[in-house]
Amino acid sequence: MRTQDDVKAAIRALGVETASWAFANSGTRFKVFGQPGVPRDPFEKIADAAQVHRYTGAAPRVSLHIPWDLVDDFSALAAHARDLGVEIGAINSNVFQDDDYKLGSLANPDAAVRAKAVQHHLQCIDVLHATGSTDLKIWLADGLNYPGQDSLRDRQERLAESLATIYAALDDEHRILLEYKFFEPAFYATDIPDWGTSLTHCLALGDRASVVLDTGHHAPGTNIEFIVMMLLRAGRLGAFDFNSRFYADDDLMVGAADPFQLFRILHEIVSQDAHRPESKVNFMLDQCHNIEPKIPAVIRSVLNVQEALAKALLVDPDALVKAQADGDVLGANAVLMDAYNTDVRPLLASLREDDGLDPDPIAAYQRSGYFERIAEERADGAQAGWGA
Amino acid sequence: MRTQDDVKAAIRALGVETASWAFANSGTRFKVFGQPGVPRDPFEKIADAAQVHRYTGAAPRVSLHIPWDLVDDFSALAAHARDLGVEIGAINSNVFQDDDYKLGSLANPDAAVRAKAVQHHLQCIDVLHATGSTDLKIWLADGLNYPGQDSLRDRQERLAESLATIYAALDDEHRILLEYKFFEPAFYATDIPDWGTSLTHCLALGDRASVVLDTGHHAPGTNIEFIVMMLLRAGRLGAFDFNSRFYADDDLMVGAADPFQLFRILHEIVSQDAHRPESKVNFMLDQCHNIEPKIPAVIRSVLNVQEALAKALLVDPDALVKAQADGDVLGANAVLMDAYNTDVRPLLASLREDDGLDPDPIAAYQRSGYFERIAEERADGAQAGWGA
Amino acid sequence: MRTQDDVKAAIRALGVETASWAFANSGTRFKVFGQPGVPRDPFEKIADAAQVHRYTGAAPRVSLHIPWDLVDDFSALAAHARDLGVEIGAINSNVFQDDDYKLGSLANPDAAVRAKAVQHHLQCIDVLHATGSTDLKIWLADGLNYPGQDSLRDRQERLAESLATIYAALDDEHRILLEYKFFEPAFYATDIPDWGTSLTHCLALGDRASVVLDTGHHAPGTNIEFIVMMLLRAGRLGAFDFNSRFYADDDLMVGAADPFQLFRILHEIVSQDAHRPESKVNFMLDQCHNIEPKIPAVIRSVLNVQEALAKALLVDPDALVKAQADGDVLGANAVLMDAYNTDVRPLLASLREDDGLDPDPIAAYQRSGYFERIAEERADGAQAGWGA
Amino acid sequence: MRTQDDVKAAIRALGVETASWAFANSGTRFKVFGQPGVPRDPFEKIADAAQVHRYTGAAPRVSLHIPWDLVDDFSALAAHARDLGVEIGAINSNVFQDDDYKLGSLANPDAAVRAKAVQHHLQCIDVLHATGSTDLKIWLADGLNYPGQDSLRDRQERLAESLATIYAALDDEHRILLEYKFFEPAFYATDIPDWGTSLTHCLALGDRASVVLDTGHHAPGTNIEFIVMMLLRAGRLGAFDFNSRFYADDDLMVGAADPFQLFRILHEIVSQDAHRPESKVNFMLDQCHNIEPKIPAVIRSVLNVQEALAKALLVDPDALVKAQADGDVLGANAVLMDAYNTDVRPLLASLREDDGLDPDPIAAYQRSGYFERIAEERADGAQAGWGA
């Protein structure tokens, strides 16, 4: 059993990366509901992200999305982040919102469109240079809506070639994080629909390409922690996009839909020591706060990851190994459940107090007056959304 | 076995209702791709819908959506439709795109919002009066994203009360068509998620309330033709929203994803004589043509329904009943498959020629120059979308 | 907020009904693994069930399955149960293991088979008389493997007629509990696949017919607590078959796969006061312990239900109602999560000590030597299975 | 466009491999319904399989299952097959029906059990030698029912080591065909749940290891033809286990549940020329005929594969490539649908007549009196089942 101090130290070492777009407006295809105080530019998004770190002490980096977060001077943006106590994290490319990408980007049948999409990624590598980030994160909307619409096989060849061109432009300290998704926005076939496809491309690219596992991007019933284990075994789990879902890619707060699943995922992580920074697994949030206030929702999400990690750290490894070796099905399961059923909130409150933080980050944020201030200050101007 | 003439007569009698919004721009939460020639107002939408009827002879009505299709003078719109050879079909209410509806409409916890949503439906009943339509079609986005967000039970009581108020305002010849949907845009709980819930409300309302079955609104693996049968048995199948899907509510062209399922649905329809106009089942399309040209996609969809109906009409009922009574599993299945495997395109081409139509409606439309004309004429002005 | 004493009293009042067949061998279609000490007859099954009640104080009844539990003298069996501190619960009919039922039982196309299946249910009503049980529980395997195999509609008519005959034979204090199941063993269509179909039949039968909700009998992603709410609202939730699942009808221990879902179900139960005995909701287990020892697995299952109930009772109703009325999405969700995140094991241990039980029922059972005794005593003779 | 003669030649070249166990009794966990005339030993199974080839001319090989098909003299069995016009196909190992395998076989935590399971595979390689078969097909039931029951990661290491030992024992002309399955009989985690895991192991083993794709072994909504394409692209599609499903691993007749999906799979096959024998893709059936007569069900299945292949061969490749290159979504889809909507039964009847076969294989079989003969001849003795 880990000591309480060891557990605390391990939790302290895990930083959750927030996403700039989580603070902007988002919604479904039916409606985007605006919220008061929503940021109007990347600087304001980072200011909001910094609030999450301020109250949790556990969200030290912010992912950007290009072009949503395009600014004239990225080093100014990076300095702004540092001033607020956070750093720029992964740079996400966006090749799904330009009219040219209607039939795909890196796998488009038209070579000119593919070249444009590759070029966009080279621009993102420039942002890596300007911000000091090392992670180029790629999620593609590429796919087909109708059988026959394009050649499934040819699209893989085009995709492989486009990715190779991008990979060749990376610096040594850079890496590609390649995401997969079961469906949406393509409804018949997606060009990278599963971890097998993403891993196949990463293996072909080289050592500096790893898979992104978005917890909402799987078929119903998929055992996600199994995939976590397989990717760790292959040395290719680059990052998580954490969120939760009941049905499809619902992008709800992580831990909200199935907290036991989140715990099982963290148990696989802890079992392979991948919670440690040296593992280079980037624990990111990728969520849409469509109806709930965004900053406290992100705070809650960070707390949920911490709680799941704390429980995973409380699993008694010796008792587990013994019960497993004995073929004691109920006993081994009970070791896991004992940890899961523990109320870890007092431990996390104590950790925060150790670190000079308020034990209740959401209450502290709400008392701070920050929301009231931004709601007033940002009343004018266009709110940022997924396309702004 | 039905004679070829009987089959033709039955197909001729079935009119598929198109939807005005299918001709406007639509997309996913990630991107709406505009298309050339897209209508700018309800009159242009109806003009496009009339093209579908012109070449198929099988799409005599157009559903409207309020407020998307709000016009000052609905009798003028109805006259416009009649001039083009079509009629106004069902009137769809929309209570999901106003900021007030963020937490629901007819089931909202706030009585003022519920009253506003009820009032919108009364306005839709005015449109029924103005257009001569009889069908008030209700799909609600109401639901919850997070457990605990609201009381599941209280929402049902509020919903029942709101629906009762609307029902009381109907004329005798009017009816409510109440749709259900498994999920989206609500991600934890939907207030009318399944046919059981919709039927429960319809039974409470009275004889003039029936269920709408959207073929994309079910859990994975759901046997849709079974539900068709149950609703017909209960005398409460009011309408279809036809479309097709591989995953969720993909809203692809009907028959594109699983043509055998469409055939099985039509087989249940034909088995209970519900393809006849007297059944009052409204066969509507509800689709999104996100990447394909809209008018030919709707034509293709109408043809797909006709082909499935033709195959269902070709099932040999005597052979089927005999094999079923004998417990001949393979034989009974073979009777169905024989009809399904028949190429009915020649029969439908012949029917069209009988009726003075081109045997190939899509080719005829494409030769007509209509698309080129609207692409030019409608180059200026704002294209209609789901919100316009 | 309920006081701790109120919570304890409410937990004390809820008895979980165990199933005789859970103590017999079970498996998948691939293999049934036998276990040492498995009962050889209904008397031994009841003895095992009594062990569960002995250590939990919360499992006072045992369901029987006919013909698996056919005995010459049911009053002797009932007396045997009473001697061991438990009572006979629901009587389950079995019309899926006789060769005549290959194409169905109550819905079979052959009138003679239907009559035989009805007759079996009349025999079960005799068992109600002999044992003093009031619940006739009906789960049907009826359905089709291939489209066209039989008429979906005719099967409903036959089913309705068969059920009406059985219903007519009930005494006033009896009731029918009618179960639904999404699929398996029928793979194309199931005759009672969902709560809508079961409820339709119950409404047609009369007041003494209610629905059984088996938590494993739904499509992927189905919101089960919503159905619980709807059935309670209709006054027709007769019973639960508790178990848990990751994929299909896995029949794992309740609470093992998704403890948060179990909590949400119990929250709906508590919200409508249906945990009280007066609600007449029968909380039953229906599980297969294929690889784990059966008695401790059933004890664990009872504890899991108690823990979920305890958490549901700890939800602060005033805080919840207030947050919901305020449209405070995060706040309302947090009220629920606060209860869920509470470690209720100390409270339950305290309750057991209040009642003179060991605070750790599984440890107490394991120390008792019962397993070693039955493993030895029952070494000879044929072990009971699903078919024995 | 291929000429009719080319289409016929391609169909003629594709042999579907039947499975010996398909002719034996099978069922669900609830009940195995026996059928008259079911084989009592491997020789009779092969005799039945030979009937399928006799009437279709398209089923020249029969897979065996060890130990179900253990005989003293495998060369006698192979000679018996040749006498009846068929050959022995793949050899399937079975490590899921021995009590020792309750917690797994090649991945079992107990080294002695793993050694036993490896030894069983070495015995299967002996059968390869004795029968002249080249394909050792491995499907494992290995997995967990409960979280924590065993280490997901350690199981992969054990599995990899066991597979390597087996692989090392292969002759040069042998190959391993490694199957994956989403779930069942394990309900929490399966050790080879998806193509990514199977491919990972095959790549580690060497060139002579390929993946088996069973069409029923996927999560709901999985795009199976995409996986076909990816495995062909990787040069690792070893074999199909054809069957069809509505829900889980239903093992219905191939093409019965979703004939359009089967066509799309064959379209990917034809697109990459993998229907030719040189591709070494083994097209096998793996089905359970629980309620329908087995021999005609297998004949129907072979016909369904032929019909899907014929339709795939009728896709106009030039028109398809052109429409795809033009970004003509509807046009490209229409090229596919034109082929799918063609009634290919006359073409196949003509091919059979060319080859001296009855144009209607099922009718010819039924007229032959074979069933009546075996029903009488095999009335005594124990029928073969999954375990016999």
PDB file of C-alpha atoms in Angstrom, chain C residues 17 56 88 103 123 131 139-140 159 174 176 185 224 250-251 254 272 276 278 298 315 344 353 357 371 382:
ATOM      1  CA  GLU C  17     -35.072 -11.438  -3.131  1.00  0.00           C
ATOM      2  CA  THR C  56     -26.806  -9.879   5.466  1.00  0.00           C
ATOM      3  CA  ILE C  88     -40.584 -18.488  -0.955  1.00  0.00           C
ATOM      4  CA  LEU C 103     -40.507 -21.657 -32.274  1.00  0.00           C
ATOM      5  CA  GLN C 123     -49.315 -25.318 -12.954  1.00  0.00           C
ATOM      6  CA  THR C 131     -46.200 -21.932  -1.342  1.00  0.00           C
ATOM      7  CA  TRP C 139     -40.046 -14.188 -18.958  1.00  0.00           C
ATOM      8  CA  LEU C 140     -40.491 -15.512 -22.462  1.00  0.00           C
ATOM      9  CA  LEU C 159     -49.405 -13.700 -26.901  1.00  0.00           C
ATOM     10  CA  HIS C 174     -51.873 -12.814  -7.166  1.00  0.00           C
ATOM     11  CA  ILE C 176     -48.368 -11.314 -13.051  1.00  0.00           C
ATOM     12  CA  PRO C 185     -32.129 -16.205 -27.286  1.00  0.00           C
ATOM     13  CA  ILE C 224     -32.596   2.576 -17.356  1.00  0.00           C
ATOM     14  CA  ASP C 250     -24.045 -10.556 -19.044  1.00  0.00           C
ATOM     15  CA  ASP C 251     -25.767 -11.354 -15.733  1.00  0.00           C
ATOM     16  CA  VAL C 254     -25.370  -6.112  -9.649  1.00  0.00           C
ATOM     17  CA  GLN C 272     -40.803   8.134  -5.632  1.00  0.00           C
ATOM     18  CA  ARG C 276     -40.734   1.168   0.893  1.00  0.00           C
ATOM     19  CA  GLU C 278     -45.809  -0.646   0.422  1.00  0.00           C
ATOM     20  CA  VAL C 298     -24.845 -13.274  -3.952  1.00  0.00           C
ATOM     21  CA  VAL C 315     -29.089  12.659  -1.374  1.00  0.00           C
ATOM     22  CA  VAL C 344     -21.388   4.301   3.120  1.00  0.00           C
ATOM     23  CA  GLU C 353     -23.939  -4.308  14.400  1.00  0.00           C
ATOM     24  CA  LEU C 357     -24.903  -9.160  12.525  1.00  0.00           C
ATOM     25  CA  PHE C 371     -18.567 -23.803   2.035  1.00  0.00           C
ATOM     26  CA  ALA C 382     -25.770 -34.453  -9.877  1.00  0.00           C
TER      27      ALA C 382
END
